[in-house]
Amino acid sequence: MGFGINMAKAREIHKTNIREARTSKLAELDIEFQKAQETSTDTTAIVAKKQALRDATADSAIESATDEAGLKTQWNTSILGTSPYN
């Protein structure tokens, strides 16, 4: 009997990493949103980006990952930036 990865704990750590990565991105988008409102610019794209960041921790692929490597591949670089696992 060997040691293994506690996937429940690994998923929570992964979600915490996502939350940490999105904090600064949400702050940047908040500023962008306020500037857009001040100039009566369309905010639809900004709102969509913010929602994608909020939804990142609820990605079903995180729950379906069966091992550590599979979980690490669930980092969405298009919205979260560089993976902390590299």
mmCIF file with all atom_site columns, N, CA and C in Angstrom, residues 13-71:
data_model
loop_
_atom_site.group_PDB
_atom_site.id
_atom_site.type_symbol
_atom_site.label_atom_id
_atom_site.label_alt_id
_atom_site.label_comp_id
_atom_site.label_asym_id
_atom_site.label_entity_id
_atom_site.label_seq_id
_atom_site.pdbx_PDB_ins_code
_atom_site.Cartn_x
_atom_site.Cartn_y
_atom_site.Cartn_z
_atom_site.occupancy
_atom_site.B_iso_or_equiv
_atom_site.pdbx_formal_charge
_atom_site.auth_seq_id
_atom_site.auth_comp_id
_atom_site.auth_asym_id
_atom_site.auth_atom_id
_atom_site.pdbx_PDB_model_num
ATOM 1   N N  . ILE A 1 13 ? -7.099  23.001 -3.540  1.00 0.00 ? 13 ILE A N  1
ATOM 2   C CA . ILE A 1 13 ? -5.884  23.796 -3.742  1.00 0.00 ? 13 ILE A CA 1
ATOM 3   C C  . ILE A 1 13 ? -5.910  24.436 -5.126  1.00 0.00 ? 13 ILE A C  1
ATOM 4   N N  . HIS A 1 14 ? -6.332  23.681 -6.119  1.00 0.00 ? 14 HIS A N  1
ATOM 5   C CA . HIS A 1 14 ? -6.430  24.189 -7.490  1.00 0.00 ? 14 HIS A CA 1
ATOM 6   C C  . HIS A 1 14 ? -7.416  25.367 -7.552  1.00 0.00 ? 14 HIS A C  1
ATOM 7   N N  . LYS A 1 15 ? -8.558  25.223 -6.911  1.00 0.00 ? 15 LYS A N  1
ATOM 8   C CA . LYS A 1 15 ? -9.547  26.305 -6.886  1.00 0.00 ? 15 LYS A CA 1
ATOM 9   C C  . LYS A 1 15 ? -9.003  27.532 -6.156  1.00 0.00 ? 15 LYS A C  1
ATOM 10  N N  . THR A 1 16 ? -8.244  27.313 -5.101  1.00 0.00 ? 16 THR A N  1
ATOM 11  C CA . THR A 1 16 ? -7.620  28.432 -4.384  1.00 0.00 ? 16 THR A CA 1
ATOM 12  C C  . THR A 1 16 ? -6.627  29.153 -5.295  1.00 0.00 ? 16 THR A C  1
ATOM 13  N N  . ASN A 1 17 ? -5.867  28.392 -6.071  1.00 0.00 ? 17 ASN A N  1
ATOM 14  C CA . ASN A 1 17 ? -4.935  28.997 -7.029  1.00 0.00 ? 17 ASN A CA 1
ATOM 15  C C  . ASN A 1 17 ? -5.683  29.824 -8.069  1.00 0.00 ? 17 ASN A C  1
ATOM 16  N N  . ILE A 1 18 ? -6.829  29.329 -8.511  1.00 0.00 ? 18 ILE A N  1
ATOM 17  C CA . ILE A 1 18 ? -7.644  30.072 -9.470  1.00 0.00 ? 18 ILE A CA 1
ATOM 18  C C  . ILE A 1 18 ? -8.131  31.370 -8.832  1.00 0.00 ? 18 ILE A C  1
ATOM 19  N N  . ARG A 1 19 ? -8.618  31.285 -7.619  1.00 0.00 ? 19 ARG A N  1
ATOM 20  C CA . ARG A 1 19 ? -9.115  32.483 -6.920  1.00 0.00 ? 19 ARG A CA 1
ATOM 21  C C  . ARG A 1 19 ? -8.017  33.531 -6.766  1.00 0.00 ? 19 ARG A C  1
ATOM 22  N N  . GLU A 1 20 ? -6.820  33.081 -6.432  1.00 0.00 ? 20 GLU A N  1
ATOM 23  C CA . GLU A 1 20 ? -5.698  34.009 -6.282  1.00 0.00 ? 20 GLU A CA 1
ATOM 24  C C  . GLU A 1 20 ? -5.320  34.650 -7.617  1.00 0.00 ? 20 GLU A C  1
ATOM 25  N N  . ALA A 1 21 ? -5.341  33.860 -8.681  1.00 0.00 ? 21 ALA A N  1
ATOM 26  C CA . ALA A 1 21 ? -4.974  34.382 -9.998  1.00 0.00 ? 21 ALA A CA 1
ATOM 27  C C  . ALA A 1 21 ? -6.004  35.365 -10.533 1.00 0.00 ? 21 ALA A C  1
ATOM 28  N N  . ARG A 1 22 ? -7.257  35.138 -10.219 1.00 0.00 ? 22 ARG A N  1
ATOM 29  C CA . ARG A 1 22 ? -8.293  35.998 -10.788 1.00 0.00 ? 22 ARG A CA 1
ATOM 30  C C  . ARG A 1 22 ? -8.501  37.294 -10.013 1.00 0.00 ? 22 ARG A C  1
ATOM 31  N N  . THR A 1 23 ? -8.011  37.383 -8.789  1.00 0.00 ? 23 THR A N  1
ATOM 32  C CA . THR A 1 23 ? -8.227  38.574 -7.969  1.00 0.00 ? 23 THR A CA 1
ATOM 33  C C  . THR A 1 23 ? -7.733  39.840 -8.657  1.00 0.00 ? 23 THR A C  1
ATOM 34  N N  . SER A 1 24 ? -6.493  39.835 -9.111  1.00 0.00 ? 24 SER A N  1
ATOM 35  C CA . SER A 1 24 ? -5.948  41.031 -9.763  1.00 0.00 ? 24 SER A CA 1
ATOM 36  C C  . SER A 1 24 ? -6.613  41.275 -11.110 1.00 0.00 ? 24 SER A C  1
ATOM 37  N N  . LYS A 1 25 ? -6.971  40.208 -11.806 1.00 0.00 ? 25 LYS A N  1
ATOM 38  C CA . LYS A 1 25 ? -7.631  40.362 -13.101 1.00 0.00 ? 25 LYS A CA 1
ATOM 39  C C  . LYS A 1 25 ? -9.020  40.982 -12.947 1.00 0.00 ? 25 LYS A C  1
ATOM 40  N N  . LEU A 1 26 ? -9.740  40.589 -11.907 1.00 0.00 ? 26 LEU A N  1
ATOM 41  C CA . LEU A 1 26 ? -11.050 41.192 -11.651 1.00 0.00 ? 26 LEU A CA 1
ATOM 42  C C  . LEU A 1 26 ? -10.910 42.669 -11.284 1.00 0.00 ? 26 LEU A C  1
ATOM 43  N N  . ALA A 1 27 ? -9.889  42.998 -10.524 1.00 0.00 ? 27 ALA A N  1
ATOM 44  C CA . ALA A 1 27 ? -9.654  44.397 -10.156 1.00 0.00 ? 27 ALA A CA 1
ATOM 45  C C  . ALA A 1 27 ? -9.360  45.236 -11.395 1.00 0.00 ? 27 ALA A C  1
ATOM 46  N N  . GLU A 1 28 ? -8.550  44.706 -12.301 1.00 0.00 ? 28 GLU A N  1
ATOM 47  C CA . GLU A 1 28 ? -8.249  45.405 -13.552 1.00 0.00 ? 28 GLU A CA 1
ATOM 48  C C  . GLU A 1 28 ? -9.510  45.602 -14.381 1.00 0.00 ? 28 GLU A C  1
ATOM 49  N N  . LEU A 1 29 ? -10.336 44.574 -14.436 1.00 0.00 ? 29 LEU A N  1
ATOM 50  C CA . LEU A 1 29 ? -11.579 44.667 -15.205 1.00 0.00 ? 29 LEU A CA 1
ATOM 51  C C  . LEU A 1 29 ? -12.566 45.629 -14.555 1.00 0.00 ? 29 LEU A C  1
ATOM 52  N N  . ASP A 1 30 ? -12.550 45.741 -13.235 1.00 0.00 ? 30 ASP A N  1
ATOM 53  C CA . ASP A 1 30 ? -13.402 46.718 -12.549 1.00 0.00 ? 30 ASP A CA 1
ATOM 54  C C  . ASP A 1 30 ? -13.044 48.136 -12.979 1.00 0.00 ? 30 ASP A C  1
ATOM 55  N N  . ILE A 1 31 ? -11.752 48.406 -13.065 1.00 0.00 ? 31 ILE A N  1
ATOM 56  C CA . ILE A 1 31 ? -11.302 49.732 -13.504 1.00 0.00 ? 31 ILE A CA 1
ATOM 57  C C  . ILE A 1 31 ? -11.704 49.966 -14.959 1.00 0.00 ? 31 ILE A C  1
ATOM 58  N N  . GLU A 1 32 ? -11.483 48.955 -15.788 1.00 0.00 ? 32 GLU A N  1
ATOM 59  C CA . GLU A 1 32 ? -11.856 49.045 -17.197 1.00 0.00 ? 32 GLU A CA 1
ATOM 60  C C  . GLU A 1 32 ? -13.362 49.288 -17.338 1.00 0.00 ? 32 GLU A C  1
ATOM 61  N N  . PHE A 1 33 ? -14.154 48.610 -16.514 1.00 0.00 ? 33 PHE A N  1
ATOM 62  C CA . PHE A 1 33 ? -15.608 48.760 -16.530 1.00 0.00 ? 33 PHE A CA 1
ATOM 63  C C  . PHE A 1 33 ? -16.005 50.187 -16.154 1.00 0.00 ? 33 PHE A C  1
ATOM 64  N N  . GLN A 1 34 ? -15.402 50.713 -15.100 1.00 0.00 ? 34 GLN A N  1
ATOM 65  C CA . GLN A 1 34 ? -15.728 52.081 -14.668 1.00 0.00 ? 34 GLN A CA 1
ATOM 66  C C  . GLN A 1 34 ? -15.363 53.107 -15.734 1.00 0.00 ? 34 GLN A C  1
ATOM 67  N N  . LYS A 1 35 ? -14.206 52.927 -16.371 1.00 0.00 ? 35 LYS A N  1
ATOM 68  C CA . LYS A 1 35 ? -13.803 53.835 -17.439 1.00 0.00 ? 35 LYS A CA 1
ATOM 69  C C  . LYS A 1 35 ? -14.782 53.758 -18.608 1.00 0.00 ? 35 LYS A C  1
ATOM 70  N N  . ALA A 1 36 ? -15.224 52.557 -18.923 1.00 0.00 ? 36 ALA A N  1
ATOM 71  C CA . ALA A 1 36 ? -16.176 52.378 -20.023 1.00 0.00 ? 36 ALA A CA 1
ATOM 72  C C  . ALA A 1 36 ? -17.508 53.049 -19.696 1.00 0.00 ? 36 ALA A C  1
ATOM 73  N N  . GLN A 1 37 ? -17.938 52.934 -18.459 1.00 0.00 ? 37 GLN A N  1
ATOM 74  C CA . GLN A 1 37 ? -19.185 53.585 -18.056 1.00 0.00 ? 37 GLN A CA 1
ATOM 75  C C  . GLN A 1 37 ? -19.078 55.105 -18.127 1.00 0.00 ? 37 GLN A C  1
ATOM 76  N N  . GLU A 1 38 ? -17.940 55.629 -17.745 1.00 0.00 ? 38 GLU A N  1
ATOM 77  C CA . GLU A 1 38 ? -17.739 57.075 -17.768 1.00 0.00 ? 38 GLU A CA 1
ATOM 78  C C  . GLU A 1 38 ? -17.805 57.637 -19.181 1.00 0.00 ? 38 GLU A C  1
ATOM 79  N N  . THR A 1 39 ? -17.412 56.829 -20.153 1.00 0.00 ? 39 THR A N  1
ATOM 80  C CA . THR A 1 39 ? -17.405 57.288 -21.541 1.00 0.00 ? 39 THR A CA 1
ATOM 81  C C  . THR A 1 39 ? -18.573 56.713 -22.345 1.00 0.00 ? 39 THR A C  1
ATOM 82  N N  . SER A 1 40 ? -19.501 56.087 -21.661 1.00 0.00 ? 40 SER A N  1
ATOM 83  C CA . SER A 1 40 ? -20.683 55.463 -22.295 1.00 0.00 ? 40 SER A CA 1
ATOM 84  C C  . SER A 1 40 ? -20.296 54.432 -23.349 1.00 0.00 ? 40 SER A C  1
ATOM 85  N N  . THR A 1 41 ? -19.200 53.734 -23.096 1.00 0.00 ? 41 THR A N  1
ATOM 86  C CA . THR A 1 41 ? -18.751 52.660 -23.984 1.00 0.00 ? 41 THR A CA 1
ATOM 87  C C  . THR A 1 41 ? -19.457 51.365 -23.594 1.00 0.00 ? 41 THR A C  1
ATOM 88  N N  . ASP A 1 42 ? -19.648 50.491 -24.577 1.00 0.00 ? 42 ASP A N  1
ATOM 89  C CA . ASP A 1 42 ? -20.300 49.199 -24.321 1.00 0.00 ? 42 ASP A CA 1
ATOM 90  C C  . ASP A 1 42 ? -19.468 48.377 -23.330 1.00 0.00 ? 42 ASP A C  1
ATOM 91  N N  . THR A 1 43 ? -20.109 47.829 -22.326 1.00 0.00 ? 43 THR A N  1
ATOM 92  C CA . THR A 1 43 ? -19.424 47.053 -21.285 1.00 0.00 ? 43 THR A CA 1
ATOM 93  C C  . THR A 1 43 ? -19.667 45.548 -21.406 1.00 0.00 ? 43 THR A C  1
ATOM 94  N N  . THR A 1 44 ? -20.334 45.126 -22.450 1.00 0.00 ? 44 THR A N  1
ATOM 95  C CA . THR A 1 44 ? -20.709 43.718 -22.601 1.00 0.00 ? 44 THR A CA 1
ATOM 96  C C  . THR A 1 44 ? -19.505 42.781 -22.548 1.00 0.00 ? 44 THR A C  1
ATOM 97  N N  . ALA A 1 45 ? -18.446 43.107 -23.261 1.00 0.00 ? 45 ALA A N  1
ATOM 98  C CA . ALA A 1 45 ? -17.260 42.238 -23.293 1.00 0.00 ? 45 ALA A CA 1
ATOM 99  C C  . ALA A 1 45 ? -16.594 42.175 -21.922 1.00 0.00 ? 45 ALA A C  1
ATOM 100 N N  . ILE A 1 46 ? -16.560 43.302 -21.233 1.00 0.00 ? 46 ILE A N  1
ATOM 101 C CA . ILE A 1 46 ? -15.948 43.342 -19.905 1.00 0.00 ? 46 ILE A CA 1
ATOM 102 C C  . ILE A 1 46 ? -16.743 42.472 -18.938 1.00 0.00 ? 46 ILE A C  1
ATOM 103 N N  . VAL A 1 47 ? -18.059 42.593 -18.985 1.00 0.00 ? 47 VAL A N  1
ATOM 104 C CA . VAL A 1 47 ? -18.924 41.795 -18.113 1.00 0.00 ? 47 VAL A CA 1
ATOM 105 C C  . VAL A 1 47 ? -18.734 40.304 -18.404 1.00 0.00 ? 47 VAL A C  1
ATOM 106 N N  . ALA A 1 48 ? -18.606 39.942 -19.663 1.00 0.00 ? 48 ALA A N  1
ATOM 107 C CA . ALA A 1 48 ? -18.410 38.535 -20.035 1.00 0.00 ? 48 ALA A CA 1
ATOM 108 C C  . ALA A 1 48 ? -17.074 38.008 -19.496 1.00 0.00 ? 48 ALA A C  1
ATOM 109 N N  . LYS A 1 49 ? -16.012 38.831 -19.574 1.00 0.00 ? 49 LYS A N  1
ATOM 110 C CA . LYS A 1 49 ? -14.707 38.423 -19.047 1.00 0.00 ? 49 LYS A CA 1
ATOM 111 C C  . LYS A 1 49 ? -14.768 38.225 -17.534 1.00 0.00 ? 49 LYS A C  1
ATOM 112 N N  . LYS A 1 50 ? -15.447 39.138 -16.849 1.00 0.00 ? 50 LYS A N  1
ATOM 113 C CA . LYS A 1 50 ? -15.574 39.024 -15.394 1.00 0.00 ? 50 LYS A CA 1
ATOM 114 C C  . LYS A 1 50 ? -16.353 37.766 -15.023 1.00 0.00 ? 50 LYS A C  1
ATOM 115 N N  . GLN A 1 51 ? -17.402 37.472 -15.762 1.00 0.00 ? 51 GLN A N  1
ATOM 116 C CA . GLN A 1 51 ? -18.192 36.280 -15.472 1.00 0.00 ? 51 GLN A CA 1
ATOM 117 C C  . GLN A 1 51 ? -17.387 35.013 -15.722 1.00 0.00 ? 51 GLN A C  1
ATOM 118 N N  . ALA A 1 52 ? -16.594 35.004 -16.773 1.00 0.00 ? 52 ALA A N  1
ATOM 119 C CA . ALA A 1 52 ? -15.748 33.838 -17.056 1.00 0.00 ? 52 ALA A CA 1
ATOM 120 C C  . ALA A 1 52 ? -14.764 33.605 -15.909 1.00 0.00 ? 52 ALA A C  1
ATOM 121 N N  . LEU A 1 53 ? -14.210 34.679 -15.353 1.00 0.00 ? 53 LEU A N  1
ATOM 122 C CA . LEU A 1 53 ? -13.306 34.539 -14.215 1.00 0.00 ? 53 LEU A CA 1
ATOM 123 C C  . LEU A 1 53 ? -14.042 34.001 -12.991 1.00 0.00 ? 53 LEU A C  1
ATOM 124 N N  . ARG A 1 54 ? -15.251 34.493 -12.763 1.00 0.00 ? 54 ARG A N  1
ATOM 125 C CA . ARG A 1 54 ? -16.031 34.008 -11.614 1.00 0.00 ? 54 ARG A CA 1
ATOM 126 C C  . ARG A 1 54 ? -16.393 32.529 -11.761 1.00 0.00 ? 54 ARG A C  1
ATOM 127 N N  . ASP A 1 55 ? -16.663 32.120 -13.000 1.00 0.00 ? 55 ASP A N  1
ATOM 128 C CA . ASP A 1 55 ? -17.080 30.741 -13.266 1.00 0.00 ? 55 ASP A CA 1
ATOM 129 C C  . ASP A 1 55 ? -15.916 29.751 -13.312 1.00 0.00 ? 55 ASP A C  1
ATOM 130 N N  . ALA A 1 56 ? -14.691 30.242 -13.302 1.00 0.00 ? 56 ALA A N  1
ATOM 131 C CA . ALA A 1 56 ? -13.526 29.367 -13.482 1.00 0.00 ? 56 ALA A CA 1
ATOM 132 C C  . ALA A 1 56 ? -13.443 28.262 -12.429 1.00 0.00 ? 56 ALA A C  1
ATOM 133 N N  . THR A 1 57 ? -13.833 28.544 -11.201 1.00 0.00 ? 57 THR A N  1
ATOM 134 C CA . THR A 1 57 ? -13.746 27.517 -10.159 1.00 0.00 ? 57 THR A CA 1
ATOM 135 C C  . THR A 1 57 ? -14.852 26.472 -10.265 1.00 0.00 ? 57 THR A C  1
ATOM 136 N N  . ALA A 1 58 ? -15.872 26.768 -11.046 1.00 0.00 ? 58 ALA A N  1
ATOM 137 C CA . ALA A 1 58 ? -16.987 25.837 -11.194 1.00 0.00 ? 58 ALA A CA 1
ATOM 138 C C  . ALA A 1 58 ? -16.859 24.966 -12.440 1.00 0.00 ? 58 ALA A C  1
ATOM 139 N N  . ASP A 1 59 ? -15.729 25.027 -13.114 1.00 0.00 ? 59 ASP A N  1
ATOM 140 C CA . ASP A 1 59 ? -15.512 24.237 -14.327 1.00 0.00 ? 59 ASP A CA 1
ATOM 141 C C  . ASP A 1 59 ? -15.667 22.751 -14.006 1.00 0.00 ? 59 ASP A C  1
ATOM 142 N N  . SER A 1 60 ? -16.521 22.081 -14.735 1.00 0.00 ? 60 SER A N  1
ATOM 143 C CA . SER A 1 60 ? -16.788 20.661 -14.475 1.00 0.00 ? 60 SER A CA 1
ATOM 144 C C  . SER A 1 60 ? -15.553 19.794 -14.710 1.00 0.00 ? 60 SER A C  1
ATOM 145 N N  . ALA A 1 61 ? -14.626 20.264 -15.505 1.00 0.00 ? 61 ALA A N  1
ATOM 146 C CA . ALA A 1 61 ? -13.406 19.501 -15.766 1.00 0.00 ? 61 ALA A CA 1
ATOM 147 C C  . ALA A 1 61 ? -12.555 19.370 -14.507 1.00 0.00 ? 61 ALA A C  1
ATOM 148 N N  . ILE A 1 62 ? -12.680 20.310 -13.594 1.00 0.00 ? 62 ILE A N  1
ATOM 149 C CA . ILE A 1 62 ? -11.936 20.222 -12.334 1.00 0.00 ? 62 ILE A CA 1
ATOM 150 C C  . ILE A 1 62 ? -12.432 19.015 -11.536 1.00 0.00 ? 62 ILE A C  1
ATOM 151 N N  . GLU A 1 63 ? -13.727 18.882 -11.447 1.00 0.00 ? 63 GLU A N  1
ATOM 152 C CA . GLU A 1 63 ? -14.302 17.755 -10.688 1.00 0.00 ? 63 GLU A CA 1
ATOM 153 C C  . GLU A 1 63 ? -14.068 16.422 -11.375 1.00 0.00 ? 63 GLU A C  1
ATOM 154 N N  . SER A 1 64 ? -13.965 16.426 -12.697 1.00 0.00 ? 64 SER A N  1
ATOM 155 C CA . SER A 1 64 ? -13.801 15.159 -13.412 1.00 0.00 ? 64 SER A CA 1
ATOM 156 C C  . SER A 1 64 ? -12.336 14.725 -13.525 1.00 0.00 ? 64 SER A C  1
ATOM 157 N N  . ALA A 1 65 ? -11.409 15.572 -13.122 1.00 0.00 ? 65 ALA A N  1
ATOM 158 C CA . ALA A 1 65 ? -9.990  15.191 -13.162 1.00 0.00 ? 65 ALA A CA 1
ATOM 159 C C  . ALA A 1 65 ? -9.755  14.023 -12.209 1.00 0.00 ? 65 ALA A C  1
ATOM 160 N N  . THR A 1 66 ? -9.050  13.020 -12.707 1.00 0.00 ? 66 THR A N  1
ATOM 161 C CA . THR A 1 66 ? -8.842  11.810 -11.907 1.00 0.00 ? 66 THR A CA 1
ATOM 162 C C  . THR A 1 66 ? -7.445  11.704 -11.308 1.00 0.00 ? 66 THR A C  1
ATOM 163 N N  . ASP A 1 67 ? -6.545  12.573 -11.755 1.00 0.00 ? 67 ASP A N  1
ATOM 164 C CA . ASP A 1 67 ? -5.197  12.562 -11.198 1.00 0.00 ? 67 ASP A CA 1
ATOM 165 C C  . ASP A 1 67 ? -4.616  13.973 -11.209 1.00 0.00 ? 67 ASP A C  1
ATOM 166 N N  . GLU A 1 68 ? -3.460  14.105 -10.601 1.00 0.00 ? 68 GLU A N  1
ATOM 167 C CA . GLU A 1 68 ? -2.825  15.421 -10.458 1.00 0.00 ? 68 GLU A CA 1
ATOM 168 C C  . GLU A 1 68 ? -2.523  16.053 -11.817 1.00 0.00 ? 68 GLU A C  1
ATOM 169 N N  . ALA A 1 69 ? -2.006  15.278 -12.748 1.00 0.00 ? 69 ALA A N  1
ATOM 170 C CA . ALA A 1 69 ? -1.679  15.792 -14.074 1.00 0.00 ? 69 ALA A CA 1
ATOM 171 C C  . ALA A 1 69 ? -2.935  16.282 -14.797 1.00 0.00 ? 69 ALA A C  1
ATOM 172 N N  . GLY A 1 70 ? -4.008  15.526 -14.675 1.00 0.00 ? 70 GLY A N  1
ATOM 173 C CA . GLY A 1 70 ? -5.266  15.924 -15.292 1.00 0.00 ? 70 GLY A CA 1
ATOM 174 C C  . GLY A 1 70 ? -5.811  17.205 -14.707 1.00 0.00 ? 70 GLY A C  1
ATOM 175 N N  . LEU A 1 71 ? -5.629  17.371 -13.422 1.00 0.00 ? 71 LEU A N  1
ATOM 176 C CA . LEU A 1 71 ? -6.094  18.586 -12.753 1.00 0.00 ? 71 LEU A CA 1
ATOM 177 C C  . LEU A 1 71 ? -5.282  19.797 -13.209 1.00 0.00 ? 71 LEU A C  1
#
